[in-house]
Coordinates of C-alpha atoms and ligand atoms in Angstrom, one line a residue:
Chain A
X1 CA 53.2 132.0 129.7
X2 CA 54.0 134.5 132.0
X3 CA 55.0 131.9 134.7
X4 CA 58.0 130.2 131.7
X5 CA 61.6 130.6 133.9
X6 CA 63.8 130.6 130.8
X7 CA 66.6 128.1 132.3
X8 CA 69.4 128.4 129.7
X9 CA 71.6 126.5 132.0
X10 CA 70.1 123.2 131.1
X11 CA 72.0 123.7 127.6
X12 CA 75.3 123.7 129.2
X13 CA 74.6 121.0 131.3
X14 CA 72.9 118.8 128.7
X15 CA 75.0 120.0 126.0
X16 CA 76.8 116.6 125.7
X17 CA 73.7 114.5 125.3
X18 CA 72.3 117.1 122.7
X19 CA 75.6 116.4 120.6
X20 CA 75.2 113.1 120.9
X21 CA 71.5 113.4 119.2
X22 CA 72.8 115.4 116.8
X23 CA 75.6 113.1 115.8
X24 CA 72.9 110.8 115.5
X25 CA 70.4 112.9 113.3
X26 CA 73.2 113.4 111.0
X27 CA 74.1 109.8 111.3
X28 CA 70.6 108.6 110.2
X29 CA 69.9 111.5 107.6
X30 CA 73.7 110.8 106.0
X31 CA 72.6 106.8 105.8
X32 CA 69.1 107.9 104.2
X33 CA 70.7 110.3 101.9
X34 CA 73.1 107.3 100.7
X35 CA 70.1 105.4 100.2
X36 CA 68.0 107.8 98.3
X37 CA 71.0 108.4 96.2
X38 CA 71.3 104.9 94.6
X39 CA 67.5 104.1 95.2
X40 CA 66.7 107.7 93.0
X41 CA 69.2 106.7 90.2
X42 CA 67.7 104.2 89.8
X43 CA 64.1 104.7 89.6
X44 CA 65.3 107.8 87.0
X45 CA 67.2 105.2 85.3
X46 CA 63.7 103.0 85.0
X47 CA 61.8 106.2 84.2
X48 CA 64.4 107.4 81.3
X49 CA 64.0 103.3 79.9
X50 CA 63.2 102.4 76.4
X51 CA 60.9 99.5 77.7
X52 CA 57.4 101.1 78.6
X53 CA 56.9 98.4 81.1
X54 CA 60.1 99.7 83.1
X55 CA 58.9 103.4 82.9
X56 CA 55.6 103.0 83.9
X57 CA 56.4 101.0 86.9
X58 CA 59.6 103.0 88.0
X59 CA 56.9 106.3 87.6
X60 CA 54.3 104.7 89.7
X61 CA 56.8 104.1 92.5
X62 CA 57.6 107.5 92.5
X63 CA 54.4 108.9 92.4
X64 CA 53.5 107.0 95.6
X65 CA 56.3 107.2 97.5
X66 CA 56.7 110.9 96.8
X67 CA 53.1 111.1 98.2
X68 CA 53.2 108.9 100.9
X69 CA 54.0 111.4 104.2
X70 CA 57.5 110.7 105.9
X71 CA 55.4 110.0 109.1
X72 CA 53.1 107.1 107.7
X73 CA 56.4 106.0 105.8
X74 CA 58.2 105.4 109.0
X75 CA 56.0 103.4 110.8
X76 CA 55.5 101.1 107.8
X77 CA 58.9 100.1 107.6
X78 CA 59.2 100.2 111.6
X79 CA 56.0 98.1 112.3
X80 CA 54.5 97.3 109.3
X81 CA 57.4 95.1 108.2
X82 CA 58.4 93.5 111.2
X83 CA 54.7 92.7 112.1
X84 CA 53.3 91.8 108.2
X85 CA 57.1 90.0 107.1
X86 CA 59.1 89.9 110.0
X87 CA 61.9 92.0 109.0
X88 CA 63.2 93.1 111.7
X89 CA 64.8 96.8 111.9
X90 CA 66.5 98.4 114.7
X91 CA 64.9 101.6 115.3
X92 CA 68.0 103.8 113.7
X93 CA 68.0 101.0 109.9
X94 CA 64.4 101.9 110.0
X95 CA 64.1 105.4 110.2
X96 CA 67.2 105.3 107.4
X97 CA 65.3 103.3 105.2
X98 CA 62.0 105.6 105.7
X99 CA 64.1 108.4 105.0
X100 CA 66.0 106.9 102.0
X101 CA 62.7 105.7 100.2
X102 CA 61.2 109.0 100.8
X103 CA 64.1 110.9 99.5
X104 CA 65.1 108.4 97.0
X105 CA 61.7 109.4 95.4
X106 CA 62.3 113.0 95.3
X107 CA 65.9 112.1 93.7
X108 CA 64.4 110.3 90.8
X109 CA 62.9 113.3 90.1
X110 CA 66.3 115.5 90.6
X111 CA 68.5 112.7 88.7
X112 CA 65.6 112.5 85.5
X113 CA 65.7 115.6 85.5
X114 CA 69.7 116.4 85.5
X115 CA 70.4 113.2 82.6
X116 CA 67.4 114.7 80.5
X117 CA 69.4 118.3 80.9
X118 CA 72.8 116.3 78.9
X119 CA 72.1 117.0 75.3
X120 CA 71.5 113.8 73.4
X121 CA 74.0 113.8 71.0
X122 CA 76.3 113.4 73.6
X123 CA 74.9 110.1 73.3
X124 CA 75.5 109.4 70.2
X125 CA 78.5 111.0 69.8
X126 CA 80.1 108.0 72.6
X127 CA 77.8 105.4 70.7
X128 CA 79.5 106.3 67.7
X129 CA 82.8 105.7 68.9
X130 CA 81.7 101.9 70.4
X131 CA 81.7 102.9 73.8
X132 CA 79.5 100.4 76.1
X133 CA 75.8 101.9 76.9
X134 CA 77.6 101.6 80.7
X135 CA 80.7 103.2 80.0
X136 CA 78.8 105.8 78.0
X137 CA 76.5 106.5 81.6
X138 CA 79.3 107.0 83.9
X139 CA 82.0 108.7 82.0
X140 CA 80.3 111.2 79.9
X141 CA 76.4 111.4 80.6
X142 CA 76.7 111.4 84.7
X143 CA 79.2 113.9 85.1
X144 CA 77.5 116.2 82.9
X145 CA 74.1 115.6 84.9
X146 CA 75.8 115.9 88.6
X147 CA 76.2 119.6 87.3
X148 CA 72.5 119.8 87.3
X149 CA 71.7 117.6 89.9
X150 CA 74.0 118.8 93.2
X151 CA 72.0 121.9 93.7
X152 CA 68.4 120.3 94.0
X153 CA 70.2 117.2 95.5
X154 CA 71.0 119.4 98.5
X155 CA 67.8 120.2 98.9
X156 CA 66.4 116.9 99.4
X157 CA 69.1 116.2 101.9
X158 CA 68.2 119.3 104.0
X159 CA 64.4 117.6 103.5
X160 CA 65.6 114.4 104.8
X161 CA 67.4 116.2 107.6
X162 CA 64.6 117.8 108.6
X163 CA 62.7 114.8 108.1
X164 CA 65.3 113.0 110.4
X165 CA 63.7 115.0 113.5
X166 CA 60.9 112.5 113.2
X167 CA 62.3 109.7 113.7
X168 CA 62.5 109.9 117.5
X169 CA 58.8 108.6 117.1
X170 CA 60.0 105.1 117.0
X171 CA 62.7 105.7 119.4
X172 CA 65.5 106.9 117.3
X173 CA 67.7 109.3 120.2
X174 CA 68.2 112.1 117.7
X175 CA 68.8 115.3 118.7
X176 CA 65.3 115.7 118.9
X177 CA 64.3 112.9 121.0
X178 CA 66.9 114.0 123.5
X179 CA 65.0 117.7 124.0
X180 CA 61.9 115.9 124.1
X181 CA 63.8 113.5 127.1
X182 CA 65.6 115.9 128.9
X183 CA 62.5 118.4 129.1
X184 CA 60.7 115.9 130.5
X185 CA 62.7 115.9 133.4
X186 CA 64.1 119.5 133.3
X187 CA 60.3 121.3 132.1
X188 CA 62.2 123.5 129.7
X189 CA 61.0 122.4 126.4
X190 CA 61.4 125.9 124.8
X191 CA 65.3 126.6 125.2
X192 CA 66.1 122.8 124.0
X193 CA 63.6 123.2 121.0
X194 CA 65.2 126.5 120.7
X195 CA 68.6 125.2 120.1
X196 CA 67.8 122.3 118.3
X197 CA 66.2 124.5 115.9
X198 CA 69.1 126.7 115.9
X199 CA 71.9 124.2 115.4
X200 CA 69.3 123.0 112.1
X201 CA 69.5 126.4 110.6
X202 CA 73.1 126.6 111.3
X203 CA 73.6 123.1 109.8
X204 CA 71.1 124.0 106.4
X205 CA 73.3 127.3 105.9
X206 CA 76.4 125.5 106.0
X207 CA 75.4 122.6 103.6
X208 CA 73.8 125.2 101.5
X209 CA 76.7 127.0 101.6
X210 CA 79.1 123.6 100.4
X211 CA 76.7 122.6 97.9
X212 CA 77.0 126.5 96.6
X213 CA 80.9 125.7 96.5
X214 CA 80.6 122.5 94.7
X215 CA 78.5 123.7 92.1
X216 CA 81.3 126.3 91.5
X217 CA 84.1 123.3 91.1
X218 CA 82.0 121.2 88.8
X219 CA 80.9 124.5 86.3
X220 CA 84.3 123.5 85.1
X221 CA 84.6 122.9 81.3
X222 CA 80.7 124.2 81.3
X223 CA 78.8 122.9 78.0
X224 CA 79.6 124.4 74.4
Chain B
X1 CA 90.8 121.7 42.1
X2 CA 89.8 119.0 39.2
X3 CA 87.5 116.1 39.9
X4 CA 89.3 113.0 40.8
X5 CA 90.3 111.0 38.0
X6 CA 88.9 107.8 38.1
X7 CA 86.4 106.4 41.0
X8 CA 86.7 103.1 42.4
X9 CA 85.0 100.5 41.2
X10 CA 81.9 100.6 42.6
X11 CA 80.8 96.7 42.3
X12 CA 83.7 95.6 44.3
X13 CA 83.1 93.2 46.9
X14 CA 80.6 94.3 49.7
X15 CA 82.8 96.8 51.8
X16 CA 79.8 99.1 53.4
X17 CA 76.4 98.4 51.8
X18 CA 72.8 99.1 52.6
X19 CA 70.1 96.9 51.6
X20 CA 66.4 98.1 51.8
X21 CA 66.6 100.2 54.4
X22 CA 63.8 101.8 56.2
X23 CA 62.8 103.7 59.1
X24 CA 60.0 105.3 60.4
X25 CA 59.3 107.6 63.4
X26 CA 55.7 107.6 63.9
X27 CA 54.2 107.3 60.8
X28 CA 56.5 109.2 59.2
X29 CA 58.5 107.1 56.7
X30 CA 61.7 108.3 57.3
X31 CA 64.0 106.2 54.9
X32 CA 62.2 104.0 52.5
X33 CA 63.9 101.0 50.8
X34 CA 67.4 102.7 50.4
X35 CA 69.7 100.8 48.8
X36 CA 73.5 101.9 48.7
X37 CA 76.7 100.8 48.2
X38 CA 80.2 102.0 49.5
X39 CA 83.5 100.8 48.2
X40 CA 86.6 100.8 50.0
X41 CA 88.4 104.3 49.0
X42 CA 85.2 106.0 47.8
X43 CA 84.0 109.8 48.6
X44 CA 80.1 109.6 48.5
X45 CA 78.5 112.7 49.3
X46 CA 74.6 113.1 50.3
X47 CA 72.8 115.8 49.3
X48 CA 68.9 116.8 49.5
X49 CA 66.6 118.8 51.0
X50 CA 66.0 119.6 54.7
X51 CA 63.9 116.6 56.1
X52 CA 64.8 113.9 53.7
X53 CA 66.6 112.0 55.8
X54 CA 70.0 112.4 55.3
X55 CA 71.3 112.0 59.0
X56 CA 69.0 109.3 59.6
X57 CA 70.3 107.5 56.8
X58 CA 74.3 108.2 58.2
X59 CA 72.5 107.2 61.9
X60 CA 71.3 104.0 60.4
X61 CA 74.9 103.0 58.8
X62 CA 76.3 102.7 62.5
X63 CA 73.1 101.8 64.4
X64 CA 72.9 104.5 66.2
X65 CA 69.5 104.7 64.9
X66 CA 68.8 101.0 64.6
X67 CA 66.9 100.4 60.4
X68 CA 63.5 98.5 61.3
X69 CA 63.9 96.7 58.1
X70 CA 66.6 96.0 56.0
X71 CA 70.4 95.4 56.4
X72 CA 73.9 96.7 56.3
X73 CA 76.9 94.7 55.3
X74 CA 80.1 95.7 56.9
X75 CA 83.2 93.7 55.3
X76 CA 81.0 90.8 54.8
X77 CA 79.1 90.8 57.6
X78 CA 75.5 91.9 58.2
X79 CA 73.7 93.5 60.5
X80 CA 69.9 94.0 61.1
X81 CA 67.5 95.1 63.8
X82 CA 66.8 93.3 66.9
X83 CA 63.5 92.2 66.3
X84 CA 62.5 91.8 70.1
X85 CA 63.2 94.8 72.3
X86 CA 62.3 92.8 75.5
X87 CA 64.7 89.9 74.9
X88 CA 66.9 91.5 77.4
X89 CA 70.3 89.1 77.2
X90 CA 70.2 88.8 73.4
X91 CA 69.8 92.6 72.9
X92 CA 72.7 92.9 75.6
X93 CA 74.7 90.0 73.4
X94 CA 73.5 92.1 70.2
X95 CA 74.4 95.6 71.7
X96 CA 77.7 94.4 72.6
X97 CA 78.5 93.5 69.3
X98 CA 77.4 96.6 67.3
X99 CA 79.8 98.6 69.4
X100 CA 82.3 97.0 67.3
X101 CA 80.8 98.0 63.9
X102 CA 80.6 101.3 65.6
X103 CA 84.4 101.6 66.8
X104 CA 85.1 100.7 62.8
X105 CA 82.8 103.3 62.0
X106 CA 84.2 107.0 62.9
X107 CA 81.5 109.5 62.8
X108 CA 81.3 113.6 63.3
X109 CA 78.3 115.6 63.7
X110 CA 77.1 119.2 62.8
X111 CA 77.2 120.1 66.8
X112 CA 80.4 118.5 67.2
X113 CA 79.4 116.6 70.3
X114 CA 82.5 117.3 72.4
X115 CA 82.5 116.1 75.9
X116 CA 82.5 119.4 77.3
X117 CA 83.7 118.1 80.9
X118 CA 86.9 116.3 79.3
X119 CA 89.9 118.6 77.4
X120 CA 90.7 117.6 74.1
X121 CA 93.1 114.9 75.1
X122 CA 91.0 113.7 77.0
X123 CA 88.1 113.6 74.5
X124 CA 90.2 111.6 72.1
X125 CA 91.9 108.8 75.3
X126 CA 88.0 108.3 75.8
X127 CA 87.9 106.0 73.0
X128 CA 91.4 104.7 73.1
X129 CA 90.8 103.8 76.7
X130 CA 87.7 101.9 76.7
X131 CA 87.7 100.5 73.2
X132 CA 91.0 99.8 71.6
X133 CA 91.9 99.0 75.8
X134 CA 94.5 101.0 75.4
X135 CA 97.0 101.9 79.0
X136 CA 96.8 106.0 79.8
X137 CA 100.2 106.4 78.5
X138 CA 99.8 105.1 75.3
X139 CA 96.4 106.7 74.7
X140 CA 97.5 110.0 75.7
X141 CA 100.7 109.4 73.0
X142 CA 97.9 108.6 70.6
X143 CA 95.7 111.6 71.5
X144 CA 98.3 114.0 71.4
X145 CA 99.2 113.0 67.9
X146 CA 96.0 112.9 66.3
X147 CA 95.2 116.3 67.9
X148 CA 98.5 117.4 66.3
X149 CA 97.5 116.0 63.1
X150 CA 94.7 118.3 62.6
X151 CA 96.7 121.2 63.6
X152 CA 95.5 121.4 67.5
X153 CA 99.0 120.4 69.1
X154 CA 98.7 123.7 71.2
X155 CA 95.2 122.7 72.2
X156 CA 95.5 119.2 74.1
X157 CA 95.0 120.0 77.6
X158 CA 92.0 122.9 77.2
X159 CA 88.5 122.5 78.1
X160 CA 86.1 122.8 74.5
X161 CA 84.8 126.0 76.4
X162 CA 88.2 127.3 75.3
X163 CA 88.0 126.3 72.1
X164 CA 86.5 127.6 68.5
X165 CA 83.7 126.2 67.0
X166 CA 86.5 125.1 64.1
X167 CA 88.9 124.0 67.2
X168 CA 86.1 121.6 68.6
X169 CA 85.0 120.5 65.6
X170 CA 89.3 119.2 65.0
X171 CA 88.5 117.8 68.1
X172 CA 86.1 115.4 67.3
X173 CA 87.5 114.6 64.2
X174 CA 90.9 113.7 65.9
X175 CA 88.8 111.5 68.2
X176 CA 87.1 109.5 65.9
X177 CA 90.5 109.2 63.7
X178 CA 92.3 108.1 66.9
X179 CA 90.3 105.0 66.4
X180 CA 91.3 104.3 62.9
X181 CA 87.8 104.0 61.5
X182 CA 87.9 102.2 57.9
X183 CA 85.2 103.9 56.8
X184 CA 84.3 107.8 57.9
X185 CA 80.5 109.5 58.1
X186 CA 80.0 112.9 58.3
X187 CA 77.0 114.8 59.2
X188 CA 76.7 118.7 57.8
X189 CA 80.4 119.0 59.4
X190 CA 80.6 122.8 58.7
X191 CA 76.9 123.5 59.0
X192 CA 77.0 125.2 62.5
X193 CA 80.5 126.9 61.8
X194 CA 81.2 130.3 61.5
X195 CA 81.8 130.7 57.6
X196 CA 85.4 131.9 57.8
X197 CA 85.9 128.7 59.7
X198 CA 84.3 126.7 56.6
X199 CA 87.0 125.9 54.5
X200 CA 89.8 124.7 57.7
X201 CA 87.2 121.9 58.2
X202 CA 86.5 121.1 54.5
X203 CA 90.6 120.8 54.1
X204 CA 90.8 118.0 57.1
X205 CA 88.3 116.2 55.0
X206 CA 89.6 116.3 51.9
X207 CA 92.8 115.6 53.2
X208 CA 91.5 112.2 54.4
X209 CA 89.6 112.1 51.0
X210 CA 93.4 112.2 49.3
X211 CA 95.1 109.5 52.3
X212 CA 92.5 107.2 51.0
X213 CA 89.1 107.0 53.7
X214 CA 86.4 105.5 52.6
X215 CA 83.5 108.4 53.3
X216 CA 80.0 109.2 53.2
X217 CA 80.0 113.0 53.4
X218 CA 76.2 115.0 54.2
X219 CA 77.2 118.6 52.8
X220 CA 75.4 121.9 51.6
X221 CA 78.7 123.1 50.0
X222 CA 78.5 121.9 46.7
X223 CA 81.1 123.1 45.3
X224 CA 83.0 121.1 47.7
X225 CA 80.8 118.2 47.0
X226 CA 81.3 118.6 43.3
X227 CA 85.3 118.2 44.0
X228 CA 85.9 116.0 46.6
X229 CA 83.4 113.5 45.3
X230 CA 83.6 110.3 43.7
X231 CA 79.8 109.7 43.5
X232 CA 76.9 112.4 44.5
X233 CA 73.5 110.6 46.0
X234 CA 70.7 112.7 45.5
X235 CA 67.8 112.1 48.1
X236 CA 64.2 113.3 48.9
X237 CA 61.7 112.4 51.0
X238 CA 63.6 109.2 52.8
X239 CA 64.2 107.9 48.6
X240 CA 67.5 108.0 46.6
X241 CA 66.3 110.0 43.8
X242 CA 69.9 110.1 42.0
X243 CA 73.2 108.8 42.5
X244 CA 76.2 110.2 39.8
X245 CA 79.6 111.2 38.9
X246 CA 79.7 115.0 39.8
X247 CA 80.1 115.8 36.5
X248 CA 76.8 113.2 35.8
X249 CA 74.3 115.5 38.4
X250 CA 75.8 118.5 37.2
X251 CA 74.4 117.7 34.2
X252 CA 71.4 115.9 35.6
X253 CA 68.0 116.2 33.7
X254 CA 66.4 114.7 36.5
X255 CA 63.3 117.3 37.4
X256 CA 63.7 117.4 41.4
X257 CA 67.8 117.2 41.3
X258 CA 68.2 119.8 39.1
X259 CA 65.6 122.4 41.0
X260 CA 67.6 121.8 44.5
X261 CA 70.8 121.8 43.1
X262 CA 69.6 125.2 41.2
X263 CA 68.1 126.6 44.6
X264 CA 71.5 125.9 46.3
X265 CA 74.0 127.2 44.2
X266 CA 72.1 130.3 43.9
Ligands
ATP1 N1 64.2 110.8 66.5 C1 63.3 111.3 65.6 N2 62.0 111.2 66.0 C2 61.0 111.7 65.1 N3 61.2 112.1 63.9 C3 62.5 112.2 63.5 C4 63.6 111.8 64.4 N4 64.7 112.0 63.7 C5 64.4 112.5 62.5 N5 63.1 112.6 62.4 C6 62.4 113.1 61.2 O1 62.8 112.5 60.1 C7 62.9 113.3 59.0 C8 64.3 113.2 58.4 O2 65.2 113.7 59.3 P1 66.8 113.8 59.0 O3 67.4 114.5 60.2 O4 67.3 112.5 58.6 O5 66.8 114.8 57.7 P2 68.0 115.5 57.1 O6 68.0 115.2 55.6 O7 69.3 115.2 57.8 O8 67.6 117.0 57.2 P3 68.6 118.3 57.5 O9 69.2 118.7 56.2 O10 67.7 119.3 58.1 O11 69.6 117.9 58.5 C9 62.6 114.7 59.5 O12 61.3 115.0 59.1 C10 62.6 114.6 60.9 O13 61.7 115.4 61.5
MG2 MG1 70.6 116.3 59.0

């Protein structure tokens, strides 16, 4: 321990490359989010269902894929895929995927949760009127849930961000797989980590701190 | 305030009618058998106790709680339950329908069920938009009138956050009248109002009472009931126990009538 040279001159000089990872963590963890979004409506969509048959199976795929770890996710979709069906992902649409079904089960949970938060007679109040059960979702019980469901929803992003670091396993050059590259050559593992980990705290504050905003914007016209 | 003079007659052709009617939650027999008929013009006001099953007999008349047995007949047509709920495209085909019965059916509840992320206008254009297919322009013409028409001309661009419990309520009333139901339901209107805010809701509805709707009216205020009335429909326990001229159940010897309508007016 003693021995460790801190080199901190190996940021400056790799600072492009480390951008570039990071671009591409962002990249990857942006493209999972997207996915978990629509994947998460949907499952709460399945979960909230009249039928029982689309409720039970809609909470039995979130149950598992909540519980499946990130890491064994990832190299289902990479390998187990390609090698059982032959779908075949480049390293960056699998590690989105991975991410997305992963975080797409944590949504279900935020997005059931935020439409259960809408009273119910708001509902009723657009059935009433004969507006379509579609028209009813998107123009008054979705808006009233997003109020509910940004600040949690951020959450799971910064999870999936996090997450992201792991997908350098399969070969994903995120920012993390560039420390892990250049260390290799440079042996100074600690000040890369360092600033990767840095530039993530950085990046949860600010994201935090957005989500903090929006939540602000959308209190408007708060319930009765 | 003297009771209207003469009723319409109530055996004119099928304009809103409920035949054997039931429902049941559980094993809870909600409705049983209820059997009612509306003609076109008439004031019918519900009362009964807490429980029996007033709002779920208003929630059946649009389908917003579907009957499991039984029928209504809307000008001539009937509707009844889906009797499948897993044949997907014909409960689509059927859904699609019933949202016309519904936009002919104007309803308002005792929590007023405002959109609380639209402003009054914008409550009311809801419909106009997406059911009468209305362009912006026009519906927000349309909204602005109606809102002005019960008095909240002032109001049209606040959030309901802004507004009374009185104000809101005007709100939904405008936005079901925007759609120019033929036949108006409403649930315990006043019930969650402040009382001094009572009577400025009562007066929109018996305004409409005097332009002519055809309403079924759930109430507690019964000396409201008593004037604005045609006919009074008695219920308990998911049964219609009574149905009268006010002056009839005024003078009701019926047992269970008479022993709520004494508990109330006390
Ligand atoms: N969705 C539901 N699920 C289960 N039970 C219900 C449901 N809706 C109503 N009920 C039950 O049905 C019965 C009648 O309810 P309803 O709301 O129609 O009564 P009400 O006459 O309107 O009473 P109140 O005067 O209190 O409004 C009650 O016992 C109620 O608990
Ligand atoms: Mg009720």
């Amino acid at each position: 321990m003693n021995s460790y040279k801190f080199d901190w001159a190996v940021i400056d000089k790799y600072l492009p490359e480390l951008l570039k990872g990071l671009w591409i963590t962002l990249e990857v963890s942006l493209v999972g989010m997207a996915i978990a979004l629509i994947f998460g409506l949907l499952l709460a969509m399945g979960r909230l269902s009249p039928l029982r048959l689309t409720r039970s199976v809609a909470n039995g795929i979130t149950q598992v894929f909540r519980s499946i770890p990130l890491f064994v996710m990832l190299f289902w979709v990479y390998y187990g895929l390609s090698l059982k069906f032959h779908v075949l992902f480049t390293e960056f649409q699998a590690g989105a995927l991975a991410l997305g079904i992963t975080g797409g089960a944590y949504m279900a949970e935020v997005f059931r949760g935020g439409l259960l938060a809408v009273d119910p007679g708001q509902r009723e109040a657009a059935m009433a009127m004969g507006i379509s059960k579609s028209t009813t979702f998107f123009h008054v019980i979705f808006p009233q849930a997003l109020r509910v469901v940004v600040p949690p929803s951020v959450n799971v992003y910064v999870g999936l961000l996090k997450g992201a670091t792991i997908v350098s396993v399969i070969g994903v050059s995120d920012m993390i797989y560039v420390a892990q590259y250049v260390s290799l050559q440079t042996f100074t593992p600690f000040e890369l980590y360092s600033v990767a980990g840095i530039v993530f705290v950085a990046l949860t504050v600010s994201i935090s701190g957005f989500a903090w905003m929006l939540e602000r914007r959308l209190g408007r016209g708060r319930s009765e | 305030m003297s009771s209207p003079v003469s009723a319409p007659d109530a055996l004119a052709p099928d304009f809103l009618k409920l035949v054997g009617v039931s429902k049941t939650f559980g094993n809870h027999r909600v409705l049983d058998k209820i059997d009612l008929a509306v003609s076109e013009g008439e004031v019918l006001v519900i009362i009964g106790p807490s429980g029996s099953g007033k709002s779920t007999l208003l929630r059946c008349i649009n389908f917003i709680a579907a009957p499991d047995e039984g029928e209504v007949i809307f000008q001539g047509h009937s509707w009844k339950a889906m009797s499948s709920k897993y044949n997907f495209l014909a409960n689509r085909k059927y859904e699609q329908k019933l949202t016309v019965l519904r936009s002919e059916i104007g309803m308002v509840f005792q929590n007023f069920n405002v959109f609380p992320h639209m402003t009054a206008a914008q409550n009311v254009m809801l419909g106009l938009t997406k059911v009468r297919k209305q362009s912006k322009d026009n519906a927000r013409k349309a909204a602005v009138e109606a809102l002005s028409q019960v008095g909240l001309a002032e109001k049209v661009d606040q959030y309901p956050e802004k507004l009374s419990g009185g104000q809101k309520q005007r709100v939904a009333i405008a936005r079901a009248l925007a759609l120019q139901p033929k036949v108006m339901l409403f649930d315990e209107a006043t019930s969650s109002l402040d009382p001094e805010l009572v009577n400025g809701i009562l007066e929109e509805i018996r305004r409409l009472a005097k332009a002519g709707m055809t309403m079924v009216v759930v109430t507690h205020e019964m000396n409201f009931a008593f004037q604005v009335a045609h006919r009074i429909v008695f219920m308990d326990q998911g049964r219609i126990v009574e149905i009268g001229t006010p002056d009839q159940i005024r003078k009701t010897t019926e047992p269970r009538t008479r022993s709520f309508l004494s508990a109330i007016l006390n």
